[in-house]
Coordinates of C-alpha atoms and ligand atoms in Angstrom, one line a residue:
M1 CA 0.0 0.0 0.0
K2 CA 1.5 3.4 -1.1
H3 CA 2.4 5.7 1.8
T4 CA 1.3 9.3 1.0
W5 CA 0.8 12.5 2.9
W6 CA -3.0 12.6 2.6
K7 CA -3.2 9.1 4.2
E8 CA -1.2 10.4 7.2
S9 CA -3.2 13.7 7.5
V10 CA -6.0 14.8 9.8
I11 CA -8.5 17.2 8.2
Y12 CA -10.4 19.9 9.9
Q13 CA -13.7 21.1 8.3
I14 CA -14.5 24.8 8.6
Y15 CA -18.1 26.0 7.9
P16 CA -17.0 29.7 7.3
R17 CA -20.4 31.2 8.1
S18 CA -20.2 29.9 11.7
F19 CA -16.5 29.8 12.4
M20 CA -15.3 33.3 13.3
D21 CA -16.6 36.8 12.5
S22 CA -13.9 39.5 12.1
N23 CA -16.0 42.6 11.3
G24 CA -19.0 42.4 13.6
D25 CA -21.7 41.7 11.0
G26 CA -22.6 38.4 12.8
I27 CA -21.3 36.3 9.8
G28 CA -18.1 34.3 9.9
D29 CA -15.5 35.3 7.3
L30 CA -12.1 34.7 5.8
K31 CA -10.2 37.2 8.0
G32 CA -11.9 35.4 11.0
I33 CA -10.4 32.1 9.8
T34 CA -7.0 33.6 9.4
S35 CA -7.2 34.9 13.0
R36 CA -7.7 31.4 14.3
L37 CA -5.0 29.5 12.3
D38 CA -2.7 29.4 15.4
Y39 CA -5.5 27.6 17.3
L40 CA -5.7 25.0 14.5
K41 CA -1.9 24.7 14.4
E42 CA -1.9 24.0 18.2
L43 CA -4.6 21.3 17.6
G44 CA -2.1 19.8 15.1
I45 CA -4.3 19.4 12.1
D46 CA -2.7 19.1 8.7
V47 CA -5.5 20.2 6.2
I48 CA -8.5 22.5 6.3
W49 CA -11.5 21.6 4.2
L50 CA -13.2 24.9 3.6
S51 CA -17.0 24.7 2.9
P52 CA -17.9 27.0 0.0
V53 CA -16.7 30.6 0.1
Y54 CA -17.6 31.5 -3.5
Q55 CA -20.2 34.2 -4.6
S56 CA -23.6 32.8 -3.7
P57 CA -27.1 34.1 -2.9
N58 CA -27.0 31.7 0.1
D59 CA -30.2 29.8 -0.6
D60 CA -28.3 26.8 0.7
N61 CA -25.6 28.7 2.6
G62 CA -23.0 28.8 -0.2
Y63 CA -23.8 25.4 -1.8
D64 CA -25.6 27.4 -4.6
I65 CA -22.8 29.1 -6.4
S66 CA -23.3 32.1 -8.7
D67 CA -19.6 32.7 -9.5
Y68 CA -16.9 30.0 -8.9
Q69 CA -14.1 32.5 -9.3
A70 CA -15.3 35.2 -6.9
I71 CA -15.5 35.3 -3.1
M72 CA -18.9 35.7 -1.4
E73 CA -19.1 39.4 -0.3
E74 CA -20.1 38.5 3.2
F75 CA -16.9 36.4 3.6
G76 CA -14.6 39.1 2.3
T77 CA -12.4 39.6 -0.8
M78 CA -10.1 37.5 -3.0
E79 CA -7.2 39.3 -1.2
D80 CA -8.6 38.0 2.1
F81 CA -8.6 34.5 0.6
D82 CA -5.1 34.8 -0.7
E83 CA -3.9 36.0 2.7
M84 CA -5.7 33.1 4.5
L85 CA -4.1 30.6 2.0
A86 CA -0.6 32.1 2.5
E87 CA -1.0 32.2 6.3
A88 CA -2.2 28.6 6.4
H89 CA 0.7 27.4 4.2
K90 CA 3.2 29.3 6.5
R91 CA 1.9 27.1 9.3
G92 CA 2.2 23.9 7.2
I93 CA -1.6 23.7 6.8
R94 CA -3.0 22.8 3.4
I95 CA -6.3 24.2 2.1
V96 CA -9.0 22.0 0.4
M97 CA -11.8 23.8 -1.4
D98 CA -15.4 22.6 -1.6
L99 CA -16.2 21.8 -5.3
V100 CA -19.9 22.1 -5.9
V101 CA -20.4 21.2 -9.5
N102 CA -23.5 18.9 -9.6
H103 CA -25.4 22.2 -9.7
T104 CA -25.0 25.9 -9.7
S105 CA -27.1 28.7 -8.3
D106 CA -30.0 29.8 -10.6
E107 CA -28.3 33.2 -10.5
H108 CA -25.1 31.9 -12.2
R109 CA -24.7 33.5 -15.6
W110 CA -24.7 30.1 -17.2
F111 CA -28.3 29.5 -16.0
V112 CA -29.4 33.1 -16.7
E113 CA -28.4 32.4 -20.3
S114 CA -29.6 28.8 -20.4
R115 CA -33.2 29.7 -19.5
K116 CA -33.5 32.2 -22.4
K117 CA -36.0 31.0 -25.0
E118 CA -33.8 31.7 -28.1
D119 CA -31.1 29.1 -28.7
N120 CA -27.6 30.0 -27.3
P121 CA -24.4 28.1 -26.2
Y122 CA -25.7 27.6 -22.7
H123 CA -29.0 26.0 -23.7
D124 CA -27.8 22.5 -22.8
Y125 CA -25.7 23.4 -19.7
Y126 CA -28.6 22.2 -17.5
I127 CA -31.3 19.4 -17.6
W128 CA -34.4 20.8 -19.3
R129 CA -37.5 18.6 -20.1
E130 CA -41.0 19.3 -21.4
G131 CA -43.8 18.8 -18.8
K132 CA -46.4 16.1 -19.3
D133 CA -50.2 16.1 -19.3
G134 CA -50.1 19.8 -20.0
N135 CA -48.8 21.3 -16.7
Q136 CA -47.3 18.4 -14.8
P137 CA -43.5 17.9 -14.1
P138 CA -41.7 15.4 -16.4
N139 CA -41.9 12.7 -13.6
N140 CA -42.6 12.2 -9.9
W141 CA -39.1 12.8 -8.5
G142 CA -38.7 14.7 -5.2
G143 CA -36.0 17.1 -4.3
S144 CA -33.8 16.7 -1.2
F145 CA -35.2 20.0 0.2
G146 CA -38.8 19.1 -0.3
G147 CA -41.3 19.4 -3.2
S148 CA -40.8 18.2 -6.7
A149 CA -37.3 17.9 -8.2
W150 CA -38.6 19.9 -11.2
Q151 CA -39.3 23.6 -11.5
Y152 CA -41.2 25.1 -14.4
D153 CA -39.5 28.1 -15.9
E154 CA -41.8 30.7 -17.5
E155 CA -39.2 32.2 -19.7
R156 CA -38.1 29.0 -21.4
G157 CA -41.4 27.3 -21.0
M158 CA -39.8 24.1 -19.8
Y159 CA -39.0 22.3 -16.5
Y160 CA -35.5 22.1 -15.1
L161 CA -34.1 19.5 -12.8
H162 CA -32.9 20.4 -9.3
L163 CA -32.1 17.6 -6.9
F164 CA -31.7 20.1 -4.1
S165 CA -33.4 23.5 -3.9
K166 CA -35.1 25.1 -6.9
K167 CA -32.3 27.7 -6.8
Q168 CA -29.8 24.9 -7.4
P169 CA -30.4 23.7 -11.0
D170 CA -28.4 20.5 -11.9
L171 CA -25.7 20.9 -14.5
N172 CA -25.7 18.7 -17.6
W173 CA -22.4 16.8 -17.3
D174 CA -23.1 14.9 -20.5
N175 CA -22.3 18.3 -22.3
P176 CA -18.6 18.4 -22.9
A177 CA -18.7 22.2 -22.8
V178 CA -19.9 22.0 -19.1
R179 CA -17.1 19.6 -18.3
K180 CA -14.5 21.9 -19.9
E181 CA -15.9 24.9 -17.9
V182 CA -15.6 22.9 -14.6
F183 CA -12.1 21.6 -15.4
D184 CA -10.9 25.1 -16.4
M185 CA -12.2 26.6 -13.2
M186 CA -10.6 23.8 -11.1
T187 CA -7.3 24.5 -12.9
W188 CA -7.6 28.2 -12.1
W189 CA -7.9 27.4 -8.3
C190 CA -5.0 24.9 -8.5
E191 CA -2.8 27.5 -10.1
K192 CA -3.6 29.8 -7.1
G193 CA -2.0 27.1 -4.9
I194 CA -4.9 25.4 -3.2
D195 CA -4.2 21.8 -2.1
G196 CA -7.3 19.8 -3.1
F197 CA -11.1 19.5 -3.5
R198 CA -13.9 18.0 -1.5
M199 CA -16.5 17.2 -4.2
D200 CA -20.1 17.9 -3.3
V201 CA -22.5 15.1 -4.2
I202 CA -20.1 14.1 -6.9
S203 CA -21.8 10.7 -7.3
M204 CA -24.9 12.5 -8.7
I205 CA -23.3 14.3 -11.7
S206 CA -24.1 11.6 -14.2
K207 CA -27.8 11.0 -14.8
T208 CA -29.5 8.3 -17.0
K209 CA -30.9 9.5 -20.3
E210 CA -34.3 8.0 -19.5
M211 CA -36.0 9.7 -16.5
P212 CA -39.0 7.6 -15.6
D213 CA -41.0 7.9 -12.4
G214 CA -39.2 6.7 -9.3
E215 CA -40.5 4.4 -6.5
V216 CA -42.5 6.5 -4.1
H217 CA -41.0 6.8 -0.5
D218 CA -43.0 9.1 1.8
L219 CA -44.1 11.9 -0.5
Y220 CA -42.3 11.8 -3.9
G221 CA -40.6 9.4 -6.3
D222 CA -37.0 8.5 -5.6
P223 CA -34.6 9.8 -8.3
G224 CA -31.7 7.8 -6.8
P225 CA -31.6 4.9 -9.4
Y226 CA -31.4 7.5 -12.2
C227 CA -29.2 10.1 -10.6
V228 CA -26.7 8.4 -8.2
N229 CA -23.7 6.4 -9.4
G230 CA -24.9 7.1 -13.0
P231 CA -23.7 5.6 -16.3
N232 CA -20.8 8.0 -17.0
I233 CA -19.6 8.8 -13.5
H234 CA -16.3 7.0 -13.6
T235 CA -15.6 8.2 -17.2
Y236 CA -16.1 11.8 -16.1
L237 CA -14.0 11.5 -13.0
R238 CA -11.2 9.8 -14.9
E239 CA -11.4 12.7 -17.4
M240 CA -11.2 15.2 -14.5
N241 CA -8.2 13.3 -13.1
E242 CA -6.4 13.3 -16.4
K243 CA -7.2 16.9 -17.3
V244 CA -6.7 18.5 -13.8
L245 CA -6.1 16.4 -10.7
S246 CA -3.1 14.4 -12.0
K247 CA -1.3 17.7 -12.8
Y248 CA -1.0 18.8 -9.1
D249 CA -0.1 17.3 -5.7
L250 CA -3.7 17.3 -4.4
I251 CA -6.0 15.6 -1.9
T252 CA -9.4 14.8 -3.3
V253 CA -12.4 13.5 -1.5
G254 CA -15.7 12.7 -3.1
E255 CA -19.0 13.2 -1.2
T256 CA -20.7 10.2 -2.6
P257 CA -24.3 9.5 -1.3
G258 CA -25.2 6.0 -2.4
V259 CA -21.7 4.7 -2.6
T260 CA -20.9 1.0 -1.6
P261 CA -17.5 -0.5 -0.8
E262 CA -17.5 -2.1 -4.2
L263 CA -18.1 1.3 -5.9
A264 CA -15.6 3.0 -3.5
K265 CA -12.9 0.8 -5.0
L266 CA -13.5 2.5 -8.3
Y267 CA -14.1 6.1 -6.9
A268 CA -11.1 5.9 -4.5
G269 CA -9.1 2.9 -5.7
E270 CA -5.3 3.0 -5.3
D271 CA -4.9 2.8 -9.1
T272 CA -8.2 3.8 -10.6
H273 CA -7.1 7.4 -11.3
E274 CA -10.2 9.0 -10.0
L275 CA -10.2 10.3 -6.3
N276 CA -8.2 9.6 -3.2
M277 CA -11.1 8.8 -0.9
V278 CA -14.9 9.2 -0.5
F279 CA -17.4 10.0 2.2
Q280 CA -19.8 7.1 2.6
F281 CA -23.2 7.6 4.4
D282 CA -24.1 4.2 5.8
H283 CA -23.5 5.1 9.4
V284 CA -25.3 8.5 9.2
G285 CA -27.9 8.0 6.5
G286 CA -30.3 5.8 8.5
N287 CA -33.9 5.4 7.6
G288 CA -35.7 7.3 10.2
K289 CA -39.4 7.4 11.2
Y290 CA -40.0 10.2 8.7
G291 CA -37.5 10.1 5.9
K292 CA -34.1 11.0 7.5
W293 CA -35.8 12.5 10.5
T294 CA -35.7 10.3 13.6
D295 CA -35.3 10.6 17.4
E296 CA -33.9 7.0 17.6
K297 CA -30.2 6.2 18.2
V298 CA -28.6 3.5 16.1
S299 CA -27.5 0.4 18.0
L300 CA -23.8 -0.1 18.6
T301 CA -23.8 -3.4 16.7
F302 CA -25.3 -1.6 13.7
L303 CA -22.6 1.0 13.9
K304 CA -19.8 -1.6 14.4
G305 CA -21.1 -3.6 11.5
I306 CA -21.0 -0.7 9.1
L307 CA -17.7 0.8 10.1
S308 CA -16.1 -2.7 10.2
K309 CA -17.4 -3.5 6.7
W310 CA -15.8 -0.3 5.3
Q311 CA -12.5 -1.0 7.2
T312 CA -12.2 -4.6 6.0
E313 CA -13.5 -4.2 2.4
L314 CA -11.4 -1.2 1.5
Y315 CA -8.2 -2.5 3.2
G316 CA -5.3 -2.6 0.7
T317 CA -7.4 -1.4 -2.3
A318 CA -9.0 2.0 -1.5
W319 CA -8.9 4.6 1.3
N320 CA -11.5 5.5 3.9
S321 CA -12.6 8.9 5.1
L322 CA -13.4 8.8 8.8
Y323 CA -16.1 11.1 10.2
W324 CA -18.8 11.3 12.9
D325 CA -20.2 14.7 11.8
N326 CA -20.0 17.7 9.5
H327 CA -22.2 20.7 8.5
D328 CA -25.0 18.3 7.4
Q329 CA -25.1 16.1 10.4
P330 CA -26.1 16.6 14.1
R331 CA -23.2 16.9 16.6
A332 CA -21.3 13.6 17.2
V333 CA -21.4 13.7 21.0
S334 CA -25.2 14.2 21.0
R335 CA -25.9 11.6 18.3
F336 CA -23.4 8.8 19.1
G337 CA -22.3 9.7 22.7
N338 CA -23.9 11.2 25.7
D339 CA -24.2 15.0 25.9
S340 CA -25.3 15.2 29.5
P341 CA -23.0 17.3 31.7
K342 CA -21.9 14.2 33.5
Y343 CA -20.8 12.1 30.5
R344 CA -20.3 14.6 27.7
E345 CA -16.5 15.0 28.0
A346 CA -15.8 11.3 28.5
S347 CA -18.0 10.2 25.6
A348 CA -16.6 12.9 23.3
K349 CA -13.0 11.6 24.0
M350 CA -14.2 8.0 23.6
L351 CA -15.8 8.8 20.2
A352 CA -12.6 10.5 19.1
T353 CA -10.5 7.5 20.1
C354 CA -12.9 5.1 18.3
L355 CA -12.7 7.1 15.0
H356 CA -9.1 8.2 15.0
M357 CA -7.6 4.8 15.7
M358 CA -9.3 3.3 12.6
Q359 CA -7.7 3.1 9.1
G360 CA -8.4 6.2 7.0
T361 CA -8.1 9.9 7.0
P362 CA -10.0 11.4 10.0
Y363 CA -12.1 14.5 9.6
I364 CA -12.8 16.8 12.6
Y365 CA -15.8 19.1 12.1
Q366 CA -15.4 22.6 13.7
G367 CA -16.3 22.4 17.4
E368 CA -16.1 18.6 17.5
E369 CA -12.7 19.0 19.1
L370 CA -14.4 21.0 21.9
G371 CA -17.2 18.4 22.4
M372 CA -19.8 20.9 21.2
T373 CA -23.4 19.6 21.4
N374 CA -26.7 19.8 19.5
Y375 CA -28.7 23.0 20.0
P376 CA -31.9 23.2 22.2
F377 CA -34.3 24.3 19.5
Q378 CA -37.5 25.8 20.9
T379 CA -39.6 26.6 17.8
P380 CA -39.3 26.2 14.0
A381 CA -38.3 29.9 13.9
D382 CA -34.9 28.8 15.3
F383 CA -34.1 27.0 12.0
R384 CA -32.0 28.7 9.4
D385 CA -31.3 25.7 7.1
I386 CA -33.5 25.5 4.0
E387 CA -33.7 21.7 4.5
S388 CA -35.1 21.9 8.1
I389 CA -37.4 24.9 7.3
N390 CA -38.9 23.0 4.3
A391 CA -39.1 19.7 6.1
Y392 CA -41.1 21.1 9.0
K393 CA -43.5 22.7 6.5
E394 CA -43.8 19.5 4.3
W395 CA -44.3 17.1 7.2
C396 CA -46.0 19.2 9.9
E397 CA -47.7 22.2 8.5
S398 CA -49.2 20.0 5.8
G399 CA -50.8 17.9 8.6
L400 CA -49.0 14.7 7.7
V401 CA -47.4 14.3 11.1
S402 CA -48.2 16.1 14.4
H403 CA -45.8 18.6 15.8
E404 CA -45.5 16.5 19.0
L405 CA -44.3 13.4 17.0
F406 CA -42.1 15.3 14.4
W407 CA -40.4 17.9 16.6
P408 CA -38.1 15.5 18.6
C409 CA -37.1 14.0 15.2
I410 CA -36.3 17.1 13.3
T411 CA -34.5 18.8 16.3
N412 CA -32.4 15.6 16.7
I413 CA -31.2 15.5 13.1
S414 CA -31.4 19.1 11.8
R415 CA -28.3 20.3 10.1
D416 CA -28.5 23.6 12.1
N417 CA -27.3 21.6 15.2
A418 CA -23.8 21.7 13.5
R419 CA -24.2 25.3 12.3
T420 CA -24.4 27.3 15.5
P421 CA -21.3 29.4 16.0
V422 CA -18.0 27.9 17.2
Q423 CA -17.7 28.7 20.9
W424 CA -14.4 30.5 21.4
D425 CA -14.8 31.8 24.9
D426 CA -17.3 32.7 27.6
S427 CA -17.8 36.4 26.5
E428 CA -21.0 37.5 24.8
N429 CA -21.8 35.4 21.7
A430 CA -19.0 33.0 22.7
G431 CA -16.5 35.3 21.2
F432 CA -17.8 34.5 17.7
T433 CA -19.0 38.0 16.9
T434 CA -19.3 41.4 18.4
G435 CA -22.5 41.8 16.4
T436 CA -25.8 39.8 16.3
P437 CA -25.0 36.2 15.1
W438 CA -26.8 35.0 11.9
I439 CA -27.8 31.9 14.0
Q440 CA -28.1 31.7 17.7
V441 CA -25.2 30.6 19.9
N442 CA -25.6 27.5 22.0
P443 CA -26.3 28.7 25.5
N444 CA -23.8 26.1 26.9
Y445 CA -20.9 28.2 25.6
K446 CA -20.1 29.4 29.1
E447 CA -19.1 25.8 30.0
I448 CA -18.0 24.6 26.5
N449 CA -15.5 27.0 24.8
A450 CA -12.0 26.9 23.2
K451 CA -10.4 29.4 25.7
A452 CA -11.3 27.2 28.7
E453 CA -10.3 24.0 26.9
V454 CA -6.9 25.2 25.6
A455 CA -6.2 26.2 29.2
D456 CA -7.2 22.8 30.6
P457 CA -4.8 19.9 29.9
N458 CA -7.6 17.4 30.5
S459 CA -10.0 19.0 28.0
V460 CA -11.5 17.4 24.9
F461 CA -9.4 19.8 22.9
H462 CA -6.1 18.4 24.3
Y463 CA -7.3 14.9 24.0
Y464 CA -7.9 15.4 20.2
R465 CA -4.4 17.0 20.1
K466 CA -2.9 13.9 21.6
L467 CA -4.8 11.6 19.3
I468 CA -3.5 13.5 16.3
A469 CA 0.0 13.3 17.6
L470 CA -0.3 9.5 17.9
R471 CA -1.1 9.3 14.2
K472 CA 2.3 10.9 13.5
K473 CA 4.2 8.7 16.0
Y474 CA 2.8 5.2 15.2
P475 CA 2.7 4.0 11.6
V476 CA 0.3 1.2 12.7
V477 CA -2.3 3.9 13.3
V478 CA -2.2 4.8 9.6
Y479 CA -1.3 1.5 7.9
G480 CA -2.4 -1.3 10.3
K481 CA -4.9 -3.9 9.3
Y482 CA -8.2 -3.6 11.2
E483 CA -9.9 -6.5 13.0
L484 CA -13.1 -6.2 15.1
L485 CA -13.3 -8.1 18.4
L486 CA -16.5 -8.8 20.5
P487 CA -18.8 -8.2 17.4
E488 CA -22.0 -9.0 19.3
D489 CA -21.3 -6.8 22.3
E490 CA -24.0 -4.1 22.4
E491 CA -21.9 -1.7 24.6
L492 CA -18.2 -2.1 23.7
F493 CA -16.5 -1.3 20.5
V494 CA -13.1 -3.2 20.5
Y495 CA -10.8 -3.7 17.6
T496 CA -7.1 -4.3 16.8
R497 CA -4.8 -2.8 14.3
T498 CA -1.7 -4.8 13.0
C499 CA 1.2 -3.6 10.9
E500 CA 4.2 -5.9 10.7
D501 CA 5.4 -6.3 14.3
E502 CA 3.3 -3.4 15.7
K503 CA -0.1 -4.0 17.2
L504 CA -2.8 -1.8 18.8
L505 CA -5.8 -2.8 21.0
V506 CA -8.5 -0.1 20.9
V507 CA -11.3 -0.4 23.6
C508 CA -14.2 2.0 23.6
S509 CA -17.2 1.8 26.0
F510 CA -20.4 3.3 24.6
T511 CA -22.4 2.8 27.8
E512 CA -22.9 4.7 31.1
Q513 CA -22.8 1.3 32.9
E514 CA -19.5 0.0 34.3
R515 CA -18.2 -2.9 32.3
T516 CA -15.5 -5.5 32.8
I517 CA -13.4 -7.1 30.0
E518 CA -10.5 -9.5 29.8
L519 CA -7.5 -8.3 27.8
P520 CA -6.2 -10.6 25.1
E521 CA -3.1 -12.4 26.5
E522 CA -0.7 -10.5 24.1
F523 CA -1.8 -7.1 25.5
I524 CA -1.4 -7.8 29.2
G525 CA 1.2 -5.4 30.4
A526 CA 1.3 -3.6 27.0
E527 CA 1.9 0.2 26.9
C528 CA -1.2 2.4 27.2
I529 CA -0.6 5.2 24.7
I530 CA -3.8 7.1 25.4
S531 CA -6.8 6.8 27.7
N532 CA -9.7 9.1 28.7
M533 CA -9.6 7.8 32.3
D534 CA -7.0 7.5 35.1
N535 CA -7.0 3.7 35.1
S536 CA -4.6 0.8 35.1
Y537 CA -4.4 -1.8 32.3
E538 CA -1.7 -4.0 33.8
Q539 CA -4.0 -6.9 34.8
K540 CA -5.9 -9.3 32.5
E541 CA -9.2 -8.1 33.9
V542 CA -10.1 -4.4 33.4
T543 CA -13.1 -2.6 34.8
L544 CA -14.3 0.1 32.5
K545 CA -15.9 3.3 33.8
P546 CA -18.7 4.8 31.8
Y547 CA -17.5 5.8 28.3
E548 CA -14.0 4.8 29.0
A549 CA -11.6 4.5 26.1
F550 CA -8.0 3.3 25.9
V551 CA -5.4 2.2 23.4
L552 CA -2.7 -0.4 24.2
Y553 CA 0.4 -0.7 22.0
R554 CA 2.8 -3.6 21.7
K555 CA 5.7 -4.4 19.4
Ligands
TEU1 O1 -25.0 17.3 0.8 C1 -25.7 16.4 0.0 C2 -26.2 15.3 0.7 O2 -25.5 14.3 0.9 C3 -27.5 15.4 1.3 O3 -27.8 14.2 2.0 C4 -27.5 16.5 2.3 O4 -26.6 16.0 3.3 C5 -28.8 16.8 2.8 O5 -28.8 16.6 4.2 C6 -30.0 16.1 2.2 O6 -30.6 15.3 3.2 C7 -24.2 18.2 0.0 C8 -23.7 19.4 1.0 O7 -22.9 18.8 2.0 C9 -25.0 20.0 1.6 O8 -24.6 20.9 2.6 C10 -25.8 20.6 0.5 O9 -27.0 21.1 1.0 C11 -26.1 19.7 -0.7 O10 -25.0 18.8 -1.0 C12 -26.4 20.4 -1.9 O11 -25.3 21.1 -2.4
CA2 CA1 -18.2 38.9 9.2

């Protein structure tokens, strides 16, 4: 297996709108990011994945781009970007841009031209279809943010496809002119010195020619079979690799809803010349009570089964991304751990141990290193995310489900849980802004903030810093073969990593009960290289405290 820098790196995701505001307008920005690079350097991360900072009307908070080569005014200027890039590089931190090319904003000049009635070079840049039965959409597909996936355009007199919001028309990747525009834009950013791309819903860019009705789940037809892992996806990614990616020393990660380990071996195979790695969704997709919305926790055996499948099936042939959360998911410690005051810190450290000791490139979502929690939403007016706002309307206001049944589900899963401002200190607005924040700050910022945690050697922050340092010190953490132990145990996640003569034992308790385990013979007396408790691991029998995690190392 090739040894490369992006396999040995830890990546930190910044959602710029909520990271740090430098000018008091209540919105995070590029100068704010630059002001916090020393904090990230101290944490020890190697790469920053920057959620979109391009010109956008912010219908989907920047994932609806109106100019790929201009900076969103609220975030600052291209000079601010260049300064942030240079300051990051000075600190040995690489910058990965978010490439959102399945769709643009409907305010992008390409779409403004494409929707014009008279023929023009942009007419086939998007996916236009005639309606049926007079005034019905071409088929029954639903969009991810509610409603039909088709929007009728008065000017052109046709429907256009939008798998997300109606202000996010899908690009037609079968048009070589579209692919050339995208590749030229990517080259322009690479020539500026950026270090890679996270590719938004890249598994959706190739659609089937035929677009029949989909199977109806909940409210609309499912476009998945016709829009995910489509017929030309690998052809287009290999073309992208040949024309752009192969020309630079980049890290590339595809966000690939619907990917399987088999397909990941193509998307992220060692020698398939597409991408370095992919984000899979099996552990966070989950079929809830109402679509994705649920108030149920997944069982540990479900979680262990999925993560172990990805570890074993990609070993030696492709590379995993490792993540618990991001800007689309609820906070890890609330979803997979225990965010009560008594157990929050222990369970946050346990989750970090469980993830960072696996094989793959670990991703830390802003605030995860502090053990930040979900937000206590009170009313639908607390939501800012188009997905949550539309979902509440579609499920509740329509009368489909009562507020009492739906509210615990949407507040548990809402993307806004991850989008409240990073909590920097215990001053007003958690030190995020001197103005009025665009979204409310979590009221627990007085207890949970970076200033307090950087000062406390036993904090979640310093625990993440130690874990990151372990990855640099022990090659087995990066390259060791994974094996799950105690597969049926509903409370303990225990696995080993083996690389030549080095071996790790990773033990993580996901319960608030005390548990006792017997160490495998070969690990009795082995060196403990990290633990979230002050415990001894010299004897065969170990009693685990609630949410205890430890790693033993032997040569
Ligand atoms: O997310 C696409 C995606 O995978 C969806 O599942 C998304 O997570 C959403 O929750 C639908 O349930 C990417 C971006 O990460 C997301 O922020 C954008 O809203 C979306 O694409 C459209 O660009
Ligand atoms: Ca600002």
